[in-house]
Amino acid sequence: MNDLAPVTSIPQLEADPFDLANILDPYDFHEQLRETGAVVYVEKYDTYAVGRHAEVRSVLSDWETFTSTAGAGLSDIRKPGGWREPGPLVEADPPLHTSRRGVVSKIISPKIIKSWQRTYAAGAADLVARLCDQQDVDGARDIAEAFVIENFPASLGLEPHRENMVIVGNFNFNALGPKNALFEQSARQLESISEWFNAVQGREGITPGSFSEQVYDAEDAGELEEGVARGLVRTVLRGGMDTTISGIASTIRIMSERPEFWAKLRQDRSKLKLIFDEVIRLETPIQSWYRTTTREVTLGDFRLEADKKIQVFAGSANRDPRRWERPDEFDITRSAAGHLAFGQGIHLCIGQLIARMEAESVLNALLDRIERIEPAGVPTYRPLNTMRTLQTLPLRLIPA
Ligand code: HEM
């Protein structure tokens, strides 16, 4: 970023990023965002926004200028009115971020993740076997959501609770946006389960030896500051649920729409490992989140003020025609490397190996048993401020 670049007035974005129509079908909105400018000003929320790949990447790569400590959402959590406890990882900068991330990375090392593989594969096989008798299924609820909630919390050593975890997930991604009707509705739902929510926050009931217990042990050993373990366990659980459900549901949707691709994949699974990243490039689960400027800074031709929120649209960057050829097409022959669905820079998703492994487990189990996945109705998306996820995905599974 060149601090000597000229001052040019920042173009104003006419569209509202949180308009329901833009949330449910964001792609025309993304184009408008990218074409309005490399950086835009959103008057309604008094924020900046970036939707082109280069600028999204630049912002996420520079934590000193674009801090996470003011919160990953629209409101500044350091200020009166917006104040809340920051997430111990996602909403921290170095040096705190570095030491906490080090502890989590050591516990969920690639070796540990690999050791989970067999459990995930068995969970997926079991789920698909149950669904084979059913034929008509909802790919979002019966496959993606069921698989992740039945398996992921358990691998962290936590007790799953399906309905409540969905409510918490919806709240998290609505809370990153404005206090609109979606937020209010989620807040009311969260309130209705507050007893459960407060009870599951603690150390009691977690599986001995599990990831979660090891995080608490790290706190006991002084590797983490006192009181941080609980928030870290919650962060990892939250970070890994709805995101992965979204990615797996989109994967199944795309497979159902590409029967010829599915047929080929059943003969030769060598491309299987490439599918998930291309899907989340195309249908990015966390569409946008925020950073905050720590100083006056020049981005592209524009001078940005200090202490302002900037909304980074990974979903738009992942379809930026400046970066991708035929960006709106699912194309397994392209390299999706460089997509920003897992973020970029120091906060790059810590669970990406887990997410890929979960998706591969589901795909493998379906490939083993299902000859064709046929669309059986029009899929719908869930209205959430910052997350793109299928609400319903009616399918017919044709067993082999
Ligand atoms: C398709 C699935 C997933 C997607 C799209 C995704 C997306 C992301 C993104 C965009 C970030 C960066 C946020 C930022 O820059 O502020 C992130 C960070 C994070 N993710 Fe994921 N994630 C996924 C799966 C997972 C899983 C399975 C876990 C469980 C271990 C996880 C845990 C985390 C954590 C703890 C962070 C914070 C890292 C840090 O701040 O250093 N995520 N994820």
Short mmCIF file of C-alpha atoms and ligand atoms in Angstrom, two decimals:
data_model
loop_
_atom_site.label_atom_id
_atom_site.label_comp_id
_atom_site.label_asym_id
_atom_site.label_seq_id
_atom_site.Cartn_x
_atom_site.Cartn_y
_atom_site.Cartn_z
CA MET A 1 0.00 0.00 0.00
CA ASN A 2 1.49 3.31 -1.14
CA ASP A 3 0.95 6.10 1.35
CA LEU A 4 1.79 8.79 -1.24
CA ALA A 5 -0.95 7.96 -3.73
CA PRO A 6 -3.26 10.88 -4.65
CA VAL A 7 -6.50 11.57 -2.83
CA THR A 8 -9.48 10.70 -5.02
CA SER A 9 -13.02 10.82 -3.75
CA ILE A 10 -14.30 7.37 -2.98
CA PRO A 11 -17.27 6.31 -5.12
CA GLN A 12 -20.47 5.70 -3.27
CA LEU A 13 -22.19 2.33 -3.50
CA GLU A 14 -25.88 2.76 -4.24
CA ALA A 15 -26.93 -0.75 -3.27
CA ASP A 16 -27.42 -1.94 0.32
CA PRO A 17 -25.27 -5.03 1.04
CA PHE A 18 -27.86 -6.15 3.61
CA ASP A 19 -30.92 -5.76 1.42
CA LEU A 20 -32.69 -9.13 1.56
CA ALA A 21 -32.64 -9.51 -2.23
CA ASN A 22 -28.86 -8.96 -2.27
CA ILE A 23 -28.40 -11.46 0.53
CA LEU A 24 -30.45 -14.19 -1.12
CA ASP A 25 -28.95 -13.71 -4.58
CA PRO A 26 -25.73 -11.72 -4.20
CA TYR A 27 -24.15 -11.98 -7.64
CA ASP A 28 -25.58 -8.89 -9.39
CA PHE A 29 -24.85 -6.96 -6.23
CA HIS A 30 -21.22 -8.17 -6.28
CA GLU A 31 -20.82 -6.99 -9.84
CA GLN A 32 -22.14 -3.56 -8.90
CA LEU A 33 -19.77 -3.46 -5.95
CA ARG A 34 -16.73 -4.38 -8.06
CA GLU A 35 -17.63 -2.06 -10.92
CA THR A 36 -18.34 0.94 -8.69
CA GLY A 37 -14.71 1.04 -7.60
CA ALA A 38 -11.71 -0.68 -6.07
CA VAL A 39 -12.96 0.76 -2.77
CA VAL A 40 -16.49 2.08 -2.23
CA TYR A 41 -18.21 4.06 0.48
CA VAL A 42 -21.48 2.69 1.91
CA GLU A 43 -23.29 5.72 3.29
CA LYS A 44 -26.06 3.85 5.09
CA TYR A 45 -23.58 2.16 7.43
CA ASP A 46 -20.75 4.72 7.15
CA THR A 47 -18.26 2.05 6.12
CA TYR A 48 -15.96 1.27 3.23
CA ALA A 49 -16.29 -1.94 1.22
CA VAL A 50 -14.04 -3.88 -1.16
CA GLY A 51 -15.16 -6.56 -3.61
CA ARG A 52 -12.27 -7.00 -6.03
CA HIS A 53 -9.84 -9.84 -5.44
CA ALA A 54 -6.70 -7.66 -5.26
CA GLU A 55 -8.08 -5.25 -2.66
CA VAL A 56 -9.76 -7.92 -0.54
CA ARG A 57 -6.44 -9.77 -0.45
CA SER A 58 -4.50 -6.60 0.40
CA VAL A 59 -6.79 -5.69 3.28
CA LEU A 60 -6.73 -9.18 4.79
CA SER A 61 -2.94 -9.40 4.42
CA ASP A 62 -2.20 -6.24 6.44
CA TRP A 63 -3.37 -6.69 10.02
CA GLU A 64 -1.42 -3.67 11.27
CA THR A 65 -3.43 -1.28 9.08
CA PHE A 66 -6.67 -3.28 9.07
CA THR A 67 -7.16 -4.51 12.60
CA SER A 68 -9.46 -7.30 13.76
CA THR A 69 -9.67 -5.97 17.33
CA ALA A 70 -12.68 -3.75 16.57
CA GLY A 71 -14.64 -6.91 15.73
CA ALA A 72 -15.38 -9.03 12.68
CA GLY A 73 -18.79 -7.40 12.29
CA LEU A 74 -20.27 -4.01 11.46
CA SER A 75 -20.33 -2.59 14.98
CA ASP A 76 -17.12 -1.49 16.67
CA ILE A 77 -16.94 -3.73 19.71
CA ARG A 78 -14.50 -1.38 21.46
CA LYS A 79 -17.00 1.48 21.54
CA PRO A 80 -20.01 2.24 23.74
CA GLY A 81 -23.14 0.80 22.21
CA GLY A 82 -21.23 -1.91 20.37
CA TRP A 83 -19.15 -3.16 23.25
CA ARG A 84 -18.80 -6.89 23.75
CA GLU A 85 -16.04 -9.33 24.62
CA PRO A 86 -13.81 -9.87 21.53
CA GLY A 87 -13.48 -13.38 20.09
CA PRO A 88 -10.13 -14.58 21.48
CA LEU A 89 -8.70 -15.53 18.07
CA VAL A 90 -10.65 -13.98 15.21
CA GLU A 91 -10.89 -10.62 16.97
CA ALA A 92 -7.31 -10.43 18.26
CA ASP A 93 -4.12 -9.08 16.70
CA PRO A 94 -0.54 -10.12 17.47
CA PRO A 95 1.02 -10.71 19.92
CA LEU A 96 -2.08 -12.17 21.65
CA HIS A 97 -3.33 -13.70 18.43
CA THR A 98 0.03 -15.37 17.76
CA SER A 99 0.30 -17.12 21.10
CA ARG A 100 -3.34 -18.28 21.18
CA ARG A 101 -3.22 -19.50 17.59
CA GLY A 102 -0.01 -21.36 18.40
CA VAL A 103 -1.77 -23.28 21.19
CA VAL A 104 -4.77 -24.21 19.01
CA SER A 105 -2.57 -25.20 16.04
CA LYS A 106 -0.49 -27.46 18.26
CA ILE A 107 -3.60 -29.27 19.50
CA ILE A 108 -5.32 -29.64 16.11
CA SER A 109 -2.15 -30.55 14.25
CA PRO A 110 -2.41 -32.12 10.77
CA LYS A 111 -1.52 -35.44 12.45
CA ILE A 112 -4.49 -35.23 14.83
CA ILE A 113 -6.78 -34.24 11.99
CA LYS A 114 -5.63 -37.25 10.01
CA SER A 115 -6.44 -39.45 12.98
CA TRP A 116 -10.05 -38.20 12.80
CA GLN A 117 -10.35 -39.32 9.20
CA ARG A 118 -11.58 -42.83 9.94
CA THR A 119 -14.29 -41.56 12.28
CA TYR A 120 -15.55 -39.06 9.71
CA ALA A 121 -15.53 -41.70 6.97
CA ALA A 122 -17.52 -44.09 9.18
CA GLY A 123 -19.97 -41.32 10.13
CA ALA A 124 -20.53 -40.45 6.48
CA ALA A 125 -21.00 -44.10 5.45
CA ASP A 126 -23.51 -44.59 8.24
CA LEU A 127 -25.47 -41.48 7.27
CA VAL A 128 -25.63 -42.38 3.58
CA ALA A 129 -26.69 -45.95 4.40
CA ARG A 130 -29.61 -44.54 6.41
CA LEU A 131 -30.56 -42.17 3.58
CA CYS A 132 -30.49 -44.91 0.93
CA ASP A 133 -33.74 -46.27 2.34
CA GLN A 134 -35.28 -42.84 2.19
CA GLN A 135 -34.50 -41.75 -1.39
CA ASP A 136 -36.15 -38.32 -1.18
CA VAL A 137 -33.92 -36.22 1.02
CA ASP A 138 -33.07 -32.65 1.78
CA GLY A 139 -29.38 -32.30 0.92
CA ALA A 140 -28.93 -29.29 3.18
CA ARG A 141 -30.65 -30.65 6.28
CA ASP A 142 -30.41 -34.44 5.95
CA ILE A 143 -26.91 -34.64 4.53
CA ALA A 144 -24.76 -31.53 5.17
CA GLU A 145 -26.25 -30.40 8.47
CA ALA A 146 -26.79 -33.92 9.83
CA PHE A 147 -23.25 -35.01 8.98
CA VAL A 148 -21.45 -32.00 10.43
CA ILE A 149 -23.52 -31.80 13.62
CA GLU A 150 -23.31 -35.56 14.22
CA ASN A 151 -19.53 -35.59 13.83
CA PHE A 152 -17.73 -32.26 14.28
CA PRO A 153 -18.71 -31.31 17.88
CA ALA A 154 -17.92 -34.87 18.98
CA SER A 155 -14.42 -34.64 17.52
CA LEU A 156 -13.87 -31.53 19.67
CA GLY A 157 -15.15 -33.46 22.69
CA LEU A 158 -18.49 -31.61 22.87
CA GLU A 159 -22.06 -32.80 23.09
CA PRO A 160 -24.07 -31.91 19.96
CA HIS A 161 -27.55 -30.38 20.07
CA ARG A 162 -28.82 -30.04 16.56
CA GLU A 163 -31.63 -27.49 16.72
CA ASN A 164 -29.84 -25.27 19.21
CA MET A 165 -26.57 -25.31 17.32
CA VAL A 166 -28.37 -24.16 14.19
CA ILE A 167 -29.90 -21.27 16.17
CA VAL A 168 -26.48 -20.27 17.53
CA GLY A 169 -24.94 -20.45 14.04
CA ASN A 170 -27.67 -18.29 12.53
CA PHE A 171 -27.22 -15.75 15.30
CA ASN A 172 -23.44 -15.58 14.81
CA PHE A 173 -23.65 -14.75 11.14
CA ASN A 174 -26.57 -12.36 11.53
CA ALA A 175 -24.75 -10.56 14.34
CA LEU A 176 -21.90 -9.60 11.99
CA GLY A 177 -24.30 -7.36 10.08
CA PRO A 178 -26.56 -4.45 11.10
CA LYS A 179 -29.23 -4.74 13.77
CA ASN A 180 -31.89 -5.44 11.15
CA ALA A 181 -34.92 -7.75 11.23
CA LEU A 182 -32.73 -10.82 10.59
CA PHE A 183 -30.59 -9.96 13.58
CA GLU A 184 -33.59 -9.27 15.82
CA GLN A 185 -35.20 -12.58 14.92
CA SER A 186 -31.98 -14.51 15.61
CA ALA A 187 -31.48 -12.68 18.90
CA ARG A 188 -34.98 -13.70 20.01
CA GLN A 189 -34.29 -17.33 19.07
CA LEU A 190 -31.00 -17.27 20.96
CA GLU A 191 -32.76 -15.84 23.99
CA SER A 192 -35.19 -18.77 23.93
CA ILE A 193 -32.30 -21.24 24.37
CA SER A 194 -30.22 -19.12 26.75
CA GLU A 195 -30.36 -21.69 29.54
CA TRP A 196 -28.87 -24.39 27.32
CA PHE A 197 -26.40 -21.91 25.80
CA ASN A 198 -25.00 -20.84 29.17
CA ALA A 199 -24.86 -24.41 30.45
CA VAL A 200 -22.78 -25.71 27.53
CA GLN A 201 -20.15 -23.00 27.78
CA GLY A 202 -18.20 -24.60 30.60
CA ARG A 203 -15.68 -27.36 31.12
CA GLU A 204 -18.19 -29.84 32.49
CA GLY A 205 -19.30 -32.60 30.17
CA ILE A 206 -16.43 -32.39 27.71
CA THR A 207 -14.79 -35.65 26.64
CA PRO A 208 -11.58 -36.45 28.53
CA GLY A 209 -8.47 -36.13 26.34
CA SER A 210 -10.39 -34.30 23.61
CA PHE A 211 -9.42 -31.09 21.83
CA SER A 212 -11.55 -29.04 24.21
CA GLU A 213 -10.01 -30.56 27.32
CA GLN A 214 -6.54 -29.94 25.93
CA VAL A 215 -7.38 -26.27 25.45
CA TYR A 216 -8.45 -26.05 29.10
CA ASP A 217 -5.27 -27.92 30.09
CA ALA A 218 -3.21 -25.36 28.16
CA GLU A 219 -4.87 -22.65 30.24
CA ASP A 220 -4.09 -24.54 33.46
CA ALA A 221 -0.46 -24.86 32.32
CA GLY A 222 -0.23 -21.10 31.78
CA GLU A 223 0.16 -21.36 27.97
CA LEU A 224 -3.06 -19.34 27.64
CA GLU A 225 -4.13 -16.38 29.73
CA GLU A 226 -6.70 -17.15 32.40
CA GLY A 227 -10.28 -17.32 31.16
CA VAL A 228 -9.41 -17.67 27.47
CA ALA A 229 -9.91 -21.42 27.02
CA ARG A 230 -13.68 -21.27 27.14
CA GLY A 231 -13.85 -18.64 24.39
CA LEU A 232 -11.34 -20.52 22.26
CA VAL A 233 -13.35 -23.75 22.40
CA ARG A 234 -16.46 -21.80 21.45
CA THR A 235 -14.63 -20.07 18.58
CA VAL A 236 -13.44 -23.32 17.08
CA LEU A 237 -16.89 -24.87 17.37
CA ARG A 238 -18.57 -21.83 15.83
CA GLY A 239 -15.94 -21.42 13.12
CA GLY A 240 -16.28 -24.98 11.98
CA MET A 241 -20.00 -25.70 11.94
CA ASP A 242 -22.10 -23.49 9.69
CA THR A 243 -19.24 -22.81 7.30
CA THR A 244 -18.66 -26.49 6.62
CA ILE A 245 -22.40 -27.23 6.44
CA SER A 246 -22.70 -24.50 3.81
CA GLY A 247 -19.74 -25.80 1.77
CA ILE A 248 -20.92 -29.41 1.84
CA ALA A 249 -24.50 -28.50 0.89
CA SER A 250 -23.25 -26.42 -2.06
CA THR A 251 -21.03 -29.30 -3.12
CA ILE A 252 -23.96 -31.69 -3.16
CA ARG A 253 -26.09 -29.17 -5.02
CA ILE A 254 -23.47 -28.78 -7.74
CA MET A 255 -23.02 -32.57 -8.00
CA SER A 256 -26.79 -32.95 -8.44
CA GLU A 257 -26.69 -30.42 -11.28
CA ARG A 258 -23.76 -32.12 -13.04
CA PRO A 259 -24.81 -35.78 -13.53
CA GLU A 260 -22.15 -36.37 -16.19
CA PHE A 261 -19.47 -35.15 -13.80
CA TRP A 262 -20.84 -37.41 -11.03
CA ALA A 263 -20.83 -40.42 -13.40
CA LYS A 264 -17.18 -39.76 -14.30
CA LEU A 265 -16.25 -39.25 -10.68
CA ARG A 266 -17.73 -42.65 -9.84
CA GLN A 267 -15.27 -44.21 -12.31
CA ASP A 268 -12.28 -42.15 -11.26
CA ARG A 269 -12.03 -40.24 -7.97
CA SER A 270 -8.69 -38.59 -8.74
CA LYS A 271 -10.35 -35.16 -9.05
CA LEU A 272 -12.27 -35.52 -5.79
CA LYS A 273 -9.78 -33.51 -3.75
CA LEU A 274 -10.18 -30.50 -6.06
CA ILE A 275 -13.96 -30.25 -5.82
CA PHE A 276 -14.47 -28.57 -2.45
CA ASP A 277 -12.19 -25.59 -3.05
CA GLU A 278 -13.75 -24.88 -6.44
CA VAL A 279 -17.21 -25.08 -4.84
CA ILE A 280 -16.38 -22.66 -2.02
CA ARG A 281 -14.72 -20.31 -4.50
CA LEU A 282 -18.02 -20.26 -6.37
CA GLU A 283 -20.41 -20.35 -3.39
CA THR A 284 -18.35 -18.76 -0.64
CA PRO A 285 -19.82 -19.62 2.78
CA ILE A 286 -18.80 -16.46 4.69
CA GLN A 287 -19.65 -13.87 2.08
CA SER A 288 -18.21 -10.89 3.93
CA TRP A 289 -16.76 -9.71 7.20
CA TYR A 290 -15.03 -6.58 8.50
CA ARG A 291 -11.71 -5.06 9.38
CA THR A 292 -11.12 -1.54 10.80
CA THR A 293 -8.51 0.99 9.66
CA THR A 294 -5.95 1.81 12.35
CA ARG A 295 -4.64 4.88 10.49
CA GLU A 296 -5.22 6.94 7.38
CA VAL A 297 -4.17 4.72 4.49
CA THR A 298 -4.13 4.68 0.70
CA LEU A 299 -5.71 1.71 -1.03
CA GLY A 300 -5.64 1.79 -4.83
CA ASP A 301 -6.19 5.46 -5.67
CA PHE A 302 -8.17 6.17 -2.56
CA ARG A 303 -7.31 7.68 0.77
CA LEU A 304 -9.18 5.92 3.59
CA GLU A 305 -9.83 7.58 6.92
CA ALA A 306 -8.54 6.13 10.16
CA ASP A 307 -10.85 4.24 12.52
CA LYS A 308 -13.43 3.20 9.93
CA LYS A 309 -14.94 -0.18 9.25
CA ILE A 310 -14.25 -1.82 5.89
CA GLN A 311 -16.42 -4.70 4.69
CA VAL A 312 -14.39 -7.29 2.80
CA PHE A 313 -16.37 -9.38 0.36
CA ALA A 314 -14.59 -12.69 -0.14
CA GLY A 315 -17.68 -13.93 -2.01
CA SER A 316 -17.27 -11.19 -4.59
CA ALA A 317 -13.46 -11.51 -4.82
CA ASN A 318 -13.91 -15.20 -5.56
CA ARG A 319 -15.90 -14.30 -8.69
CA ASP A 320 -13.90 -11.25 -9.75
CA PRO A 321 -13.36 -11.49 -13.53
CA ARG A 322 -10.07 -9.59 -13.03
CA ARG A 323 -8.78 -12.69 -11.24
CA TRP A 324 -10.75 -15.61 -12.69
CA GLU A 325 -11.68 -16.67 -16.21
CA ARG A 326 -15.38 -17.54 -16.54
CA PRO A 327 -15.71 -16.83 -12.80
CA ASP A 328 -19.35 -17.94 -12.54
CA GLU A 329 -18.64 -21.47 -13.83
CA PHE A 330 -17.84 -24.54 -11.78
CA ASP A 331 -14.68 -25.74 -13.53
CA ILE A 332 -12.69 -28.52 -11.99
CA THR A 333 -9.84 -28.05 -14.48
CA ARG A 334 -9.02 -24.59 -13.12
CA SER A 335 -6.86 -24.07 -10.08
CA ALA A 336 -9.02 -22.57 -7.33
CA ALA A 337 -5.83 -21.86 -5.37
CA GLY A 338 -5.88 -18.20 -4.39
CA HIS A 339 -9.58 -18.18 -3.52
CA LEU A 340 -10.33 -16.23 -0.36
CA ALA A 341 -13.12 -18.37 1.12
CA PHE A 342 -10.77 -19.37 3.95
CA GLY A 343 -9.53 -15.79 4.35
CA GLN A 344 -5.95 -14.64 3.95
CA GLY A 345 -3.10 -13.53 6.17
CA ILE A 346 -2.70 -14.23 9.86
CA HIS A 347 -6.34 -15.24 10.40
CA LEU A 348 -6.37 -17.74 7.53
CA CYS A 349 -8.80 -20.48 8.52
CA ILE A 350 -7.26 -22.82 11.02
CA GLY A 351 -9.78 -25.57 10.23
CA GLN A 352 -9.46 -25.79 6.47
CA LEU A 353 -7.96 -29.29 6.53
CA ILE A 354 -10.86 -30.43 8.68
CA ALA A 355 -13.43 -28.86 6.36
CA ARG A 356 -11.86 -30.48 3.30
CA MET A 357 -11.71 -33.84 5.06
CA GLU A 358 -15.36 -33.64 6.07
CA ALA A 359 -16.42 -32.78 2.52
CA GLU A 360 -14.33 -35.61 1.08
CA SER A 361 -15.81 -38.07 3.57
CA VAL A 362 -19.35 -37.18 2.51
CA LEU A 363 -18.49 -37.28 -1.19
CA ASN A 364 -16.76 -40.64 -0.86
CA ALA A 365 -19.69 -42.14 1.03
CA LEU A 366 -22.15 -40.87 -1.59
CA LEU A 367 -19.97 -42.10 -4.45
CA ASP A 368 -19.81 -45.56 -2.86
CA ARG A 369 -23.57 -45.95 -2.70
CA ILE A 370 -25.34 -43.44 -4.95
CA GLU A 371 -25.51 -43.79 -8.72
CA ARG A 372 -27.20 -40.44 -9.30
CA ILE A 373 -28.21 -37.42 -7.21
CA GLU A 374 -31.23 -35.87 -8.88
CA PRO A 375 -32.65 -32.41 -8.15
CA ALA A 376 -36.22 -32.84 -6.84
CA GLY A 377 -37.32 -29.22 -6.43
CA VAL A 378 -36.05 -25.67 -6.31
CA PRO A 379 -33.33 -25.09 -3.68
CA THR A 380 -33.71 -22.10 -1.36
CA TYR A 381 -31.16 -20.04 0.55
CA ARG A 382 -31.38 -19.07 4.22
CA PRO A 383 -31.60 -15.32 4.83
CA LEU A 384 -28.50 -14.52 6.92
CA ASN A 385 -26.59 -11.23 6.94
CA THR A 386 -23.12 -12.56 6.15
CA MET A 387 -23.39 -16.28 5.40
CA ARG A 388 -24.52 -17.97 2.21
CA THR A 389 -26.05 -21.31 2.99
CA LEU A 390 -28.77 -23.49 1.53
CA GLN A 391 -31.95 -23.65 3.57
CA THR A 392 -33.49 -26.46 1.51
CA LEU A 393 -32.04 -28.67 -1.20
CA PRO A 394 -34.67 -31.22 -2.34
CA LEU A 395 -32.98 -34.25 -3.89
CA ARG A 396 -33.66 -37.81 -4.95
CA LEU A 397 -30.86 -40.25 -4.27
CA ILE A 398 -30.70 -43.11 -6.76
CA PRO A 399 -28.78 -45.95 -5.11
CA ALA A 400 -26.24 -47.90 -7.21
C1 HEM B 1 -15.80 -24.47 4.47
C2 HEM B 1 -15.52 -24.33 5.75
C3 HEM B 1 -14.90 -23.11 6.34
C4 HEM B 1 -14.85 -21.82 5.86
C5 HEM B 1 -15.41 -21.28 4.57
C6 HEM B 1 -14.12 -21.03 6.85
C7 HEM B 1 -13.83 -19.68 6.71
C8 HEM B 1 -12.98 -18.97 7.53
C9 HEM B 1 -12.53 -17.61 7.30
C10 HEM B 1 -12.94 -16.75 6.13
C11 HEM B 1 -11.71 -17.27 8.32
C12 HEM B 1 -10.96 -15.95 8.50
C13 HEM B 1 -11.74 -14.93 9.28
C14 HEM B 1 -11.03 -13.59 9.35
O1 HEM B 1 -10.16 -13.30 8.54
O2 HEM B 1 -11.39 -12.78 10.24
C15 HEM B 1 -11.66 -18.40 9.22
C16 HEM B 1 -10.96 -18.44 10.40
C17 HEM B 1 -11.11 -19.44 11.33
N1 HEM B 1 -11.70 -20.67 11.14
FE1 HEM B 1 -12.63 -21.30 9.48
N2 HEM B 1 -13.78 -21.83 7.89
C18 HEM B 1 -14.22 -23.10 7.63
C19 HEM B 1 -14.06 -24.22 8.42
C20 HEM B 1 -13.51 -24.21 9.68
C21 HEM B 1 -13.40 -25.35 10.55
C22 HEM B 1 -13.81 -26.79 10.21
C23 HEM B 1 -12.89 -24.90 11.73
C24 HEM B 1 -12.61 -25.76 12.93
C25 HEM B 1 -11.43 -25.98 13.39
C26 HEM B 1 -12.63 -23.48 11.59
C27 HEM B 1 -12.11 -22.65 12.55
C28 HEM B 1 -11.64 -21.37 12.32
C29 HEM B 1 -10.98 -20.56 13.33
C30 HEM B 1 -10.72 -20.97 14.76
C31 HEM B 1 -10.63 -19.36 12.69
C32 HEM B 1 -9.91 -18.17 13.32
C33 HEM B 1 -8.46 -18.21 12.93
C34 HEM B 1 -7.70 -16.98 13.39
O3 HEM B 1 -8.31 -15.94 13.68
O4 HEM B 1 -6.48 -17.07 13.44
N3 HEM B 1 -13.03 -23.09 10.34
N4 HEM B 1 -12.42 -19.44 8.70
#
